[in-house]
JSON list of C-alpha atoms in Angstrom, two decimals:
[
{"chain": "V", "resi": 1, "resn": "MET", "atom": "CA", "xyz": [-9.15, 7.46, 11.60]},
{"chain": "V", "resi": 2, "resn": "SER", "atom": "CA", "xyz": [-10.41, 7.91, 14.80]},
{"chain": "V", "resi": 3, "resn": "ASN", "atom": "CA", "xyz": [-14.16, 7.07, 13.67]},
{"chain": "V", "resi": 4, "resn": "THR", "atom": "CA", "xyz": [-12.55, 3.75, 11.97]},
{"chain": "V", "resi": 5, "resn": "PHE", "atom": "CA", "xyz": [-12.86, 0.39, 12.98]},
{"chain": "V", "resi": 6, "resn": "ASN", "atom": "CA", "xyz": [-10.77, -3.09, 11.52]},
{"chain": "V", "resi": 7, "resn": "ILE", "atom": "CA", "xyz": [-13.19, -6.75, 11.50]},
{"chain": "V", "resi": 8, "resn": "TYR", "atom": "CA", "xyz": [-11.26, -9.25, 10.74]},
{"chain": "V", "resi": 9, "resn": "CYS", "atom": "CA", "xyz": [-13.47, -12.31, 9.84]},
{"chain": "V", "resi": 10, "resn": "ASP", "atom": "CA", "xyz": [-13.10, -16.09, 10.00]},
{"chain": "V", "resi": 11, "resn": "GLU", "atom": "CA", "xyz": [-15.08, -18.90, 9.37]},
{"chain": "V", "resi": 12, "resn": "SER", "atom": "CA", "xyz": [-15.40, -22.87, 10.76]},
{"chain": "V", "resi": 13, "resn": "CYS", "atom": "CA", "xyz": [-17.33, -25.65, 9.59]},
{"chain": "V", "resi": 14, "resn": "HIS", "atom": "CA", "xyz": [-19.03, -23.92, 6.73]},
{"chain": "V", "resi": 15, "resn": "MET", "atom": "CA", "xyz": [-18.54, -26.32, 4.10]},
{"chain": "V", "resi": 16, "resn": "GLU", "atom": "CA", "xyz": [-22.31, -27.60, 3.10]},
{"chain": "V", "resi": 17, "resn": "ASN", "atom": "CA", "xyz": [-21.31, -31.19, 3.57]},
{"chain": "V", "resi": 18, "resn": "ASP", "atom": "CA", "xyz": [-18.61, -31.65, 6.02]},
{"chain": "V", "resi": 19, "resn": "HIS", "atom": "CA", "xyz": [-20.34, -33.42, 8.70]},
{"chain": "V", "resi": 20, "resn": "LYS", "atom": "CA", "xyz": [-20.38, -31.03, 11.24]},
{"chain": "V", "resi": 21, "resn": "LYS", "atom": "CA", "xyz": [-23.60, -30.01, 12.86]},
{"chain": "V", "resi": 22, "resn": "PHE", "atom": "CA", "xyz": [-23.09, -26.15, 13.04]},
{"chain": "V", "resi": 23, "resn": "MET", "atom": "CA", "xyz": [-21.57, -23.37, 10.70]},
{"chain": "V", "resi": 24, "resn": "LEU", "atom": "CA", "xyz": [-19.76, -20.50, 12.38]},
{"chain": "V", "resi": 25, "resn": "LEU", "atom": "CA", "xyz": [-18.85, -17.45, 10.91]},
{"chain": "V", "resi": 26, "resn": "GLY", "atom": "CA", "xyz": [-17.01, -14.72, 13.22]},
{"chain": "V", "resi": 27, "resn": "CYS", "atom": "CA", "xyz": [-15.26, -11.62, 13.35]},
{"chain": "V", "resi": 28, "resn": "VAL", "atom": "CA", "xyz": [-12.87, -9.50, 15.64]},
{"chain": "V", "resi": 29, "resn": "SER", "atom": "CA", "xyz": [-12.94, -5.88, 15.77]},
{"chain": "V", "resi": 30, "resn": "SER", "atom": "CA", "xyz": [-10.62, -3.21, 17.03]},
{"chain": "V", "resi": 31, "resn": "ALA", "atom": "CA", "xyz": [-10.74, 0.63, 16.65]},
{"chain": "V", "resi": 32, "resn": "TYR", "atom": "CA", "xyz": [-8.45, 1.36, 14.10]},
{"chain": "V", "resi": 33, "resn": "ASN", "atom": "CA", "xyz": [-5.80, 3.52, 15.84]},
{"chain": "V", "resi": 34, "resn": "GLN", "atom": "CA", "xyz": [-5.48, 0.63, 18.43]},
{"chain": "V", "resi": 35, "resn": "VAL", "atom": "CA", "xyz": [-4.52, -2.37, 16.01]},
{"chain": "V", "resi": 36, "resn": "LYS", "atom": "CA", "xyz": [-0.91, -1.39, 16.55]},
{"chain": "V", "resi": 37, "resn": "ARG", "atom": "CA", "xyz": [-0.84, -1.40, 20.14]},
{"chain": "V", "resi": 38, "resn": "HIS", "atom": "CA", "xyz": [-2.49, -4.55, 20.50]},
{"chain": "V", "resi": 39, "resn": "THR", "atom": "CA", "xyz": [-0.51, -6.06, 17.99]},
{"chain": "V", "resi": 40, "resn": "SER", "atom": "CA", "xyz": [2.72, -5.04, 20.09]},
{"chain": "V", "resi": 41, "resn": "ARG", "atom": "CA", "xyz": [1.26, -6.42, 23.18]},
{"chain": "V", "resi": 42, "resn": "VAL", "atom": "CA", "xyz": [0.34, -9.63, 21.96]},
{"chain": "V", "resi": 43, "resn": "LYS", "atom": "CA", "xyz": [4.34, -9.88, 20.25]},
{"chain": "V", "resi": 44, "resn": "HIS", "atom": "CA", "xyz": [5.65, -9.11, 24.10]},
{"chain": "V", "resi": 45, "resn": "LEU", "atom": "CA", "xyz": [3.01, -11.93, 25.53]},
{"chain": "V", "resi": 46, "resn": "LYS", "atom": "CA", "xyz": [4.43, -14.44, 22.93]},
{"chain": "V", "resi": 47, "resn": "GLU", "atom": "CA", "xyz": [7.90, -13.35, 23.98]},
{"chain": "V", "resi": 48, "resn": "LYS", "atom": "CA", "xyz": [7.17, -13.70, 27.32]},
{"chain": "V", "resi": 49, "resn": "HIS", "atom": "CA", "xyz": [6.36, -17.39, 27.29]},
{"chain": "V", "resi": 50, "resn": "ASN", "atom": "CA", "xyz": [8.76, -18.10, 24.33]},
{"chain": "V", "resi": 51, "resn": "TYR", "atom": "CA", "xyz": [5.85, -19.05, 21.60]},
{"chain": "V", "resi": 52, "resn": "TYR", "atom": "CA", "xyz": [7.35, -18.10, 18.12]},
{"chain": "V", "resi": 53, "resn": "GLY", "atom": "CA", "xyz": [4.61, -20.10, 16.08]},
{"chain": "V", "resi": 54, "resn": "GLU", "atom": "CA", "xyz": [1.00, -18.88, 14.58]},
{"chain": "V", "resi": 55, "resn": "ILE", "atom": "CA", "xyz": [-1.78, -17.90, 17.00]},
{"chain": "V", "resi": 56, "resn": "LYS", "atom": "CA", "xyz": [-4.44, -20.39, 16.03]},
{"chain": "V", "resi": 57, "resn": "TRP", "atom": "CA", "xyz": [-6.57, -23.16, 17.71]},
{"chain": "V", "resi": 58, "resn": "SER", "atom": "CA", "xyz": [-5.11, -26.18, 16.10]},
{"chain": "V", "resi": 59, "resn": "ASN", "atom": "CA", "xyz": [-1.71, -25.04, 17.93]},
{"chain": "V", "resi": 60, "resn": "VAL", "atom": "CA", "xyz": [-3.21, -24.74, 21.14]},
{"chain": "V", "resi": 61, "resn": "SER", "atom": "CA", "xyz": [-1.47, -27.42, 23.19]},
{"chain": "V", "resi": 62, "resn": "SER", "atom": "CA", "xyz": [-0.20, -28.40, 26.93]},
{"chain": "V", "resi": 63, "resn": "SER", "atom": "CA", "xyz": [3.19, -26.70, 26.21]},
{"chain": "V", "resi": 64, "resn": "GLN", "atom": "CA", "xyz": [1.90, -23.17, 24.89]},
{"chain": "V", "resi": 65, "resn": "LEU", "atom": "CA", "xyz": [-1.48, -23.75, 27.53]},
{"chain": "V", "resi": 66, "resn": "LEU", "atom": "CA", "xyz": [-0.18, -20.76, 29.73]},
{"chain": "V", "resi": 67, "resn": "PHE", "atom": "CA", "xyz": [0.55, -18.29, 26.57]},
{"chain": "V", "resi": 68, "resn": "TYR", "atom": "CA", "xyz": [-3.42, -19.25, 25.23]},
{"chain": "V", "resi": 69, "resn": "LYS", "atom": "CA", "xyz": [-4.96, -18.82, 29.11]},
{"chain": "V", "resi": 70, "resn": "ASP", "atom": "CA", "xyz": [-2.90, -15.19, 29.08]},
{"chain": "V", "resi": 71, "resn": "LEU", "atom": "CA", "xyz": [-4.49, -14.37, 25.28]},
{"chain": "V", "resi": 72, "resn": "VAL", "atom": "CA", "xyz": [-7.65, -15.22, 26.53]},
{"chain": "V", "resi": 73, "resn": "ASP", "atom": "CA", "xyz": [-7.42, -12.50, 29.47]},
{"chain": "V", "resi": 74, "resn": "TYR", "atom": "CA", "xyz": [-6.15, -10.38, 27.58]},
{"chain": "V", "resi": 75, "resn": "PHE", "atom": "CA", "xyz": [-8.71, -10.47, 24.84]},
{"chain": "V", "resi": 76, "resn": "PHE", "atom": "CA", "xyz": [-11.25, -10.05, 27.71]},
{"chain": "V", "resi": 77, "resn": "ASP", "atom": "CA", "xyz": [-9.33, -7.00, 29.40]},
{"chain": "V", "resi": 78, "resn": "THR", "atom": "CA", "xyz": [-9.18, -4.93, 26.34]},
{"chain": "V", "resi": 79, "resn": "ASP", "atom": "CA", "xyz": [-11.31, -2.98, 23.46]},
{"chain": "V", "resi": 80, "resn": "ILE", "atom": "CA", "xyz": [-11.21, -6.00, 20.98]},
{"chain": "V", "resi": 81, "resn": "MET", "atom": "CA", "xyz": [-14.86, -7.45, 20.52]},
{"chain": "V", "resi": 82, "resn": "PHE", "atom": "CA", "xyz": [-15.59, -10.72, 18.88]},
{"chain": "V", "resi": 83, "resn": "ARG", "atom": "CA", "xyz": [-18.98, -11.39, 17.28]},
{"chain": "V", "resi": 84, "resn": "ALA", "atom": "CA", "xyz": [-20.13, -14.69, 15.82]},
{"chain": "V", "resi": 85, "resn": "VAL", "atom": "CA", "xyz": [-23.32, -16.13, 14.24]},
{"chain": "V", "resi": 86, "resn": "ILE", "atom": "CA", "xyz": [-23.92, -19.86, 14.70]},
{"chain": "V", "resi": 87, "resn": "ILE", "atom": "CA", "xyz": [-26.03, -21.95, 12.13]},
{"chain": "V", "resi": 88, "resn": "ASP", "atom": "CA", "xyz": [-27.44, -24.97, 12.76]},
{"chain": "V", "resi": 89, "resn": "LYS", "atom": "CA", "xyz": [-26.71, -26.68, 9.26]},
{"chain": "V", "resi": 90, "resn": "SER", "atom": "CA", "xyz": [-29.89, -28.96, 9.53]},
{"chain": "V", "resi": 91, "resn": "LYS", "atom": "CA", "xyz": [-32.37, -25.97, 9.66]},
{"chain": "V", "resi": 92, "resn": "ILE", "atom": "CA", "xyz": [-30.77, -24.81, 6.10]},
{"chain": "V", "resi": 93, "resn": "ASN", "atom": "CA", "xyz": [-33.27, -25.33, 3.47]},
{"chain": "V", "resi": 94, "resn": "ASN", "atom": "CA", "xyz": [-32.44, -23.52, 0.44]},
{"chain": "V", "resi": 95, "resn": "SER", "atom": "CA", "xyz": [-35.37, -24.90, -2.12]},
{"chain": "V", "resi": 96, "resn": "ALA", "atom": "CA", "xyz": [-37.50, -23.11, 0.17]},
{"chain": "V", "resi": 97, "resn": "PHE", "atom": "CA", "xyz": [-36.10, -19.68, -0.60]},
{"chain": "V", "resi": 98, "resn": "ASN", "atom": "CA", "xyz": [-35.11, -20.49, -4.34]},
{"chain": "V", "resi": 99, "resn": "GLN", "atom": "CA", "xyz": [-31.29, -20.00, -3.34]},
{"chain": "V", "resi": 100, "resn": "ASP", "atom": "CA", "xyz": [-27.98, -22.16, -3.22]},
{"chain": "V", "resi": 101, "resn": "TYR", "atom": "CA", "xyz": [-25.55, -22.64, -0.59]},
{"chain": "V", "resi": 102, "resn": "ASP", "atom": "CA", "xyz": [-23.65, -19.70, -1.67]},
{"chain": "V", "resi": 103, "resn": "ASP", "atom": "CA", "xyz": [-26.14, -17.43, -1.53]},
{"chain": "V", "resi": 104, "resn": "PHE", "atom": "CA", "xyz": [-27.20, -18.65, 1.90]},
{"chain": "V", "resi": 105, "resn": "TYR", "atom": "CA", "xyz": [-23.30, -18.13, 2.84]},
{"chain": "V", "resi": 106, "resn": "TYR", "atom": "CA", "xyz": [-23.51, -13.80, 1.91]},
{"chain": "V", "resi": 107, "resn": "LYS", "atom": "CA", "xyz": [-26.52, -13.55, 3.87]},
{"chain": "V", "resi": 108, "resn": "MET", "atom": "CA", "xyz": [-25.18, -15.14, 6.90]},
{"chain": "V", "resi": 109, "resn": "TYR", "atom": "CA", "xyz": [-22.24, -12.77, 6.48]},
{"chain": "V", "resi": 110, "resn": "TYR", "atom": "CA", "xyz": [-24.35, -10.16, 6.55]},
{"chain": "V", "resi": 111, "resn": "GLN", "atom": "CA", "xyz": [-26.05, -10.81, 9.07]},
{"chain": "V", "resi": 112, "resn": "LEU", "atom": "CA", "xyz": [-22.34, -11.10, 10.79]},
{"chain": "V", "resi": 113, "resn": "LEU", "atom": "CA", "xyz": [-21.28, -7.99, 9.85]},
{"chain": "V", "resi": 114, "resn": "ASN", "atom": "CA", "xyz": [-24.24, -5.68, 9.71]},
{"chain": "V", "resi": 115, "resn": "HIS", "atom": "CA", "xyz": [-25.16, -5.78, 13.32]},
{"chain": "V", "resi": 116, "resn": "ASN", "atom": "CA", "xyz": [-25.20, -2.73, 15.46]},
{"chain": "V", "resi": 117, "resn": "LYS", "atom": "CA", "xyz": [-23.44, -0.54, 12.84]},
{"chain": "V", "resi": 118, "resn": "ASN", "atom": "CA", "xyz": [-23.14, 3.23, 13.16]},
{"chain": "V", "resi": 119, "resn": "SER", "atom": "CA", "xyz": [-23.37, 4.89, 10.05]},
{"chain": "V", "resi": 120, "resn": "SER", "atom": "CA", "xyz": [-21.41, 7.57, 10.98]},
{"chain": "V", "resi": 121, "resn": "PHE", "atom": "CA", "xyz": [-18.11, 5.24, 11.54]},
{"chain": "V", "resi": 122, "resn": "ASN", "atom": "CA", "xyz": [-15.89, 3.56, 9.07]},
{"chain": "V", "resi": 123, "resn": "TYR", "atom": "CA", "xyz": [-15.35, 0.21, 8.37]},
{"chain": "V", "resi": 124, "resn": "ASN", "atom": "CA", "xyz": [-12.24, -1.89, 6.75]},
{"chain": "V", "resi": 125, "resn": "VAL", "atom": "CA", "xyz": [-12.87, -5.99, 6.65]},
{"chain": "V", "resi": 126, "resn": "TYR", "atom": "CA", "xyz": [-10.52, -8.57, 5.99]},
{"chain": "V", "resi": 127, "resn": "LEU", "atom": "CA", "xyz": [-10.90, -11.85, 5.13]},
{"chain": "V", "resi": 128, "resn": "ASP", "atom": "CA", "xyz": [-8.58, -15.02, 5.66]},
{"chain": "V", "resi": 129, "resn": "ILE", "atom": "CA", "xyz": [-7.43, -16.22, 1.86]},
{"chain": "V", "resi": 130, "resn": "LYS", "atom": "CA", "xyz": [-8.70, -20.05, 2.13]},
{"chain": "V", "resi": 131, "resn": "ASP", "atom": "CA", "xyz": [-9.81, -20.69, -1.72]},
{"chain": "V", "resi": 132, "resn": "THR", "atom": "CA", "xyz": [-9.65, -19.65, -4.86]},
{"chain": "V", "resi": 133, "resn": "LEU", "atom": "CA", "xyz": [-12.84, -17.84, -4.49]},
{"chain": "V", "resi": 134, "resn": "SER", "atom": "CA", "xyz": [-11.45, -15.38, -2.29]},
{"chain": "V", "resi": 135, "resn": "ALA", "atom": "CA", "xyz": [-11.48, -12.56, -4.80]},
{"chain": "V", "resi": 136, "resn": "TYR", "atom": "CA", "xyz": [-15.02, -13.38, -5.53]},
{"chain": "V", "resi": 137, "resn": "LYS", "atom": "CA", "xyz": [-16.15, -13.13, -2.13]},
{"chain": "V", "resi": 138, "resn": "VAL", "atom": "CA", "xyz": [-14.62, -9.62, -1.59]},
{"chain": "V", "resi": 139, "resn": "ASN", "atom": "CA", "xyz": [-16.64, -8.43, -4.43]},
{"chain": "V", "resi": 140, "resn": "LYS", "atom": "CA", "xyz": [-19.60, -9.46, -3.48]},
{"chain": "V", "resi": 141, "resn": "LEU", "atom": "CA", "xyz": [-19.70, -8.99, 0.40]},
{"chain": "V", "resi": 142, "resn": "LYS", "atom": "CA", "xyz": [-18.77, -5.33, -0.30]},
{"chain": "V", "resi": 143, "resn": "GLU", "atom": "CA", "xyz": [-21.89, -5.01, -2.61]},
{"chain": "V", "resi": 144, "resn": "ILE", "atom": "CA", "xyz": [-24.29, -6.77, -0.30]},
{"chain": "V", "resi": 145, "resn": "LEU", "atom": "CA", "xyz": [-22.74, -5.11, 3.07]},
{"chain": "V", "resi": 146, "resn": "ASN", "atom": "CA", "xyz": [-22.74, -1.28, 1.14]},
{"chain": "V", "resi": 147, "resn": "THR", "atom": "CA", "xyz": [-26.71, -1.81, -0.22]},
{"chain": "V", "resi": 148, "resn": "LYS", "atom": "CA", "xyz": [-27.91, 0.05, 3.34]},
{"chain": "V", "resi": 149, "resn": "PHE", "atom": "CA", "xyz": [-25.45, 2.00, 4.79]},
{"chain": "V", "resi": 150, "resn": "GLY", "atom": "CA", "xyz": [-22.09, 2.36, 2.62]},
{"chain": "V", "resi": 151, "resn": "VAL", "atom": "CA", "xyz": [-19.74, 2.49, 5.68]},
{"chain": "V", "resi": 152, "resn": "PHE", "atom": "CA", "xyz": [-18.00, -0.67, 4.70]},
{"chain": "V", "resi": 153, "resn": "ARG", "atom": "CA", "xyz": [-14.56, 1.34, 2.84]},
{"chain": "V", "resi": 154, "resn": "ASN", "atom": "CA", "xyz": [-12.04, -1.51, 2.60]},
{"chain": "V", "resi": 155, "resn": "ILE", "atom": "CA", "xyz": [-13.34, -5.30, 2.01]},
{"chain": "V", "resi": 156, "resn": "GLN", "atom": "CA", "xyz": [-10.19, -7.33, 1.39]},
{"chain": "V", "resi": 157, "resn": "ASN", "atom": "CA", "xyz": [-8.28, -10.86, 1.58]},
{"chain": "V", "resi": 158, "resn": "ILE", "atom": "CA", "xyz": [-5.10, -11.24, 3.98]},
{"chain": "V", "resi": 159, "resn": "ARG", "atom": "CA", "xyz": [-3.18, -14.11, 4.98]},
{"chain": "V", "resi": 160, "resn": "SER", "atom": "CA", "xyz": [-3.46, -14.92, 8.88]},
{"chain": "V", "resi": 161, "resn": "HIS", "atom": "CA", "xyz": [0.12, -14.48, 9.34]},
{"chain": "V", "resi": 162, "resn": "GLU", "atom": "CA", "xyz": [0.33, -10.99, 8.56]},
{"chain": "V", "resi": 163, "resn": "SER", "atom": "CA", "xyz": [-2.08, -10.14, 11.42]},
{"chain": "V", "resi": 164, "resn": "ILE", "atom": "CA", "xyz": [-2.48, -11.06, 15.07]},
{"chain": "V", "resi": 165, "resn": "LEU", "atom": "CA", "xyz": [-6.06, -9.98, 15.09]},
{"chain": "V", "resi": 166, "resn": "MET", "atom": "CA", "xyz": [-6.79, -12.02, 12.55]},
{"chain": "V", "resi": 167, "resn": "GLN", "atom": "CA", "xyz": [-5.22, -15.16, 14.47]},
{"chain": "V", "resi": 168, "resn": "ILE", "atom": "CA", "xyz": [-6.89, -14.25, 17.57]},
{"chain": "V", "resi": 169, "resn": "ALA", "atom": "CA", "xyz": [-10.21, -14.60, 15.13]},
{"chain": "V", "resi": 170, "resn": "ASP", "atom": "CA", "xyz": [-8.87, -18.01, 14.26]},
{"chain": "V", "resi": 171, "resn": "PHE", "atom": "CA", "xyz": [-8.43, -18.67, 18.13]},
{"chain": "V", "resi": 172, "resn": "ILE", "atom": "CA", "xyz": [-11.94, -17.80, 19.44]},
{"chain": "V", "resi": 173, "resn": "MET", "atom": "CA", "xyz": [-13.46, -19.24, 16.26]},
{"chain": "V", "resi": 174, "resn": "GLY", "atom": "CA", "xyz": [-11.57, -22.46, 16.81]},
{"chain": "V", "resi": 175, "resn": "ALA", "atom": "CA", "xyz": [-12.62, -22.60, 20.56]},
{"chain": "V", "resi": 176, "resn": "LEU", "atom": "CA", "xyz": [-16.30, -21.90, 19.88]},
{"chain": "V", "resi": 177, "resn": "SER", "atom": "CA", "xyz": [-16.42, -24.75, 17.56]},
{"chain": "V", "resi": 178, "resn": "TYR", "atom": "CA", "xyz": [-14.69, -27.25, 19.17]},
{"chain": "V", "resi": 179, "resn": "ASN", "atom": "CA", "xyz": [-17.11, -26.43, 22.08]},
{"chain": "V", "resi": 180, "resn": "LEU", "atom": "CA", "xyz": [-20.19, -27.11, 19.92]},
{"chain": "V", "resi": 181, "resn": "ASN", "atom": "CA", "xyz": [-18.88, -29.78, 17.02]},
{"chain": "V", "resi": 182, "resn": "ASN", "atom": "CA", "xyz": [-17.08, -31.99, 19.17]},
{"chain": "V", "resi": 183, "resn": "SER", "atom": "CA", "xyz": [-19.14, -33.76, 21.60]},
{"chain": "V", "resi": 184, "resn": "GLU", "atom": "CA", "xyz": [-16.27, -35.95, 22.98]},
{"chain": "V", "resi": 185, "resn": "LYS", "atom": "CA", "xyz": [-13.60, -33.25, 23.78]},
{"chain": "V", "resi": 186, "resn": "LYS", "atom": "CA", "xyz": [-10.40, -35.62, 24.00]},
{"chain": "V", "resi": 187, "resn": "VAL", "atom": "CA", "xyz": [-7.88, -32.54, 24.21]},
{"chain": "V", "resi": 188, "resn": "ILE", "atom": "CA", "xyz": [-7.24, -31.46, 28.01]},
{"chain": "V", "resi": 189, "resn": "ALA", "atom": "CA", "xyz": [-5.38, -28.10, 27.20]},
{"chain": "V", "resi": 190, "resn": "LYS", "atom": "CA", "xyz": [-8.10, -27.22, 24.84]},
{"chain": "V", "resi": 191, "resn": "LYS", "atom": "CA", "xyz": [-10.71, -27.96, 27.35]},
{"chain": "V", "resi": 192, "resn": "GLN", "atom": "CA", "xyz": [-9.12, -26.18, 29.52]},
{"chain": "V", "resi": 193, "resn": "ILE", "atom": "CA", "xyz": [-9.09, -23.38, 27.01]},
{"chain": "V", "resi": 194, "resn": "ILE", "atom": "CA", "xyz": [-13.04, -23.17, 27.11]},
{"chain": "V", "resi": 195, "resn": "GLU", "atom": "CA", "xyz": [-13.25, -23.59, 30.62]},
{"chain": "V", "resi": 196, "resn": "ARG", "atom": "CA", "xyz": [-10.94, -20.24, 30.82]},
{"chain": "V", "resi": 197, "resn": "ILE", "atom": "CA", "xyz": [-13.38, -18.55, 28.21]},
{"chain": "V", "resi": 198, "resn": "LYS", "atom": "CA", "xyz": [-16.06, -19.49, 30.12]},
{"chain": "V", "resi": 199, "resn": "GLN", "atom": "CA", "xyz": [-15.44, -17.90, 32.98]},
{"chain": "V", "resi": 200, "resn": "HIS", "atom": "CA", "xyz": [-15.34, -14.50, 31.57]},
{"chain": "V", "resi": 201, "resn": "ALA", "atom": "CA", "xyz": [-18.43, -15.47, 29.45]},
{"chain": "V", "resi": 202, "resn": "PRO", "atom": "CA", "xyz": [-21.33, -14.72, 31.57]},
{"chain": "V", "resi": 203, "resn": "ASN", "atom": "CA", "xyz": [-24.07, -16.16, 29.56]},
{"chain": "V", "resi": 204, "resn": "GLY", "atom": "CA", "xyz": [-22.02, -19.18, 28.42]},
{"chain": "V", "resi": 205, "resn": "LEU", "atom": "CA", "xyz": [-21.02, -20.54, 25.19]},
{"chain": "V", "resi": 206, "resn": "ASP", "atom": "CA", "xyz": [-24.16, -22.63, 23.80]},
{"chain": "V", "resi": 207, "resn": "CYS", "atom": "CA", "xyz": [-26.86, -19.95, 24.00]},
{"chain": "V", "resi": 208, "resn": "ASN", "atom": "CA", "xyz": [-27.57, -16.05, 22.60]},
{"chain": "V", "resi": 209, "resn": "SER", "atom": "CA", "xyz": [-25.72, -13.14, 23.79]},
{"chain": "V", "resi": 210, "resn": "GLN", "atom": "CA", "xyz": [-27.68, -9.70, 24.75]},
{"chain": "V", "resi": 211, "resn": "TYR", "atom": "CA", "xyz": [-28.02, -7.87, 22.01]},
{"chain": "V", "resi": 212, "resn": "ALA", "atom": "CA", "xyz": [-26.20, -5.48, 23.33]},
{"chain": "V", "resi": 213, "resn": "ASP", "atom": "CA", "xyz": [-23.38, -7.22, 24.51]},
{"chain": "V", "resi": 214, "resn": "LYS", "atom": "CA", "xyz": [-20.52, -6.22, 22.81]},
{"chain": "V", "resi": 215, "resn": "LYS", "atom": "CA", "xyz": [-17.32, -8.04, 24.23]},
{"chain": "V", "resi": 216, "resn": "LEU", "atom": "CA", "xyz": [-18.40, -11.84, 23.14]},
{"chain": "V", "resi": 217, "resn": "ASN", "atom": "CA", "xyz": [-21.24, -11.58, 21.11]},
{"chain": "V", "resi": 218, "resn": "LEU", "atom": "CA", "xyz": [-23.24, -14.80, 19.92]},
{"chain": "V", "resi": 219, "resn": "PHE", "atom": "CA", "xyz": [-26.15, -15.23, 17.53]},
{"chain": "V", "resi": 220, "resn": "PHE", "atom": "CA", "xyz": [-27.40, -18.71, 17.22]},
{"chain": "V", "resi": 221, "resn": "ILE", "atom": "CA", "xyz": [-30.23, -17.62, 14.58]},
{"chain": "V", "resi": 222, "resn": "GLU", "atom": "CA", "xyz": [-33.13, -19.35, 14.06]},
{"chain": "V", "resi": 223, "resn": "LEU", "atom": "CA", "xyz": [-33.87, -19.94, 10.49]},
{"chain": "V", "resi": 224, "resn": "LYS", "atom": "CA", "xyz": [-37.08, -19.82, 8.86]}
]
């Protein structure tokens, strides 16, 4: 399994009519043989801060600020990688491409997951269970993603409490979405976490990363 990577996917503001400017699809990835190590180390980090809740952006508060700052530092100090595709929803024009919103959604997932893939590696993809269409999404994504390389060995739904790395995906995705979609950022702890992430991100959080950037890769897609 040394040539296998696990990918944990999350979404933010992806509903068509939620009145948010930016839609984000993102994923955290790690080498398969490092997943248990990361899980154990983050659990120890939680114990250090007496934090017993699930890791998620909505749980960021002043009382747990030190834990979440340490979590940001842990992410940037390890081999865990994050990638997101960011879409300005005002630019979506499905009628021009004879597609519906679901078709567009899966095209964006293709853009997210096929970036820089190595055909000699295998990938396990995990999606957070959010709605009744989850099983359909899994089958559809596997069909689409394996059209080109056939490297996506397993795609399945899990619940966020089952995976620390899925929770980290939620946390980072939430920070990015909050930064882009909330012009009046009122929660001080969340503002401080965003600033902590910016300290580690040389290109900032509101523009494209370099293509080869692997640690935090942001792709603001230009829709034609």
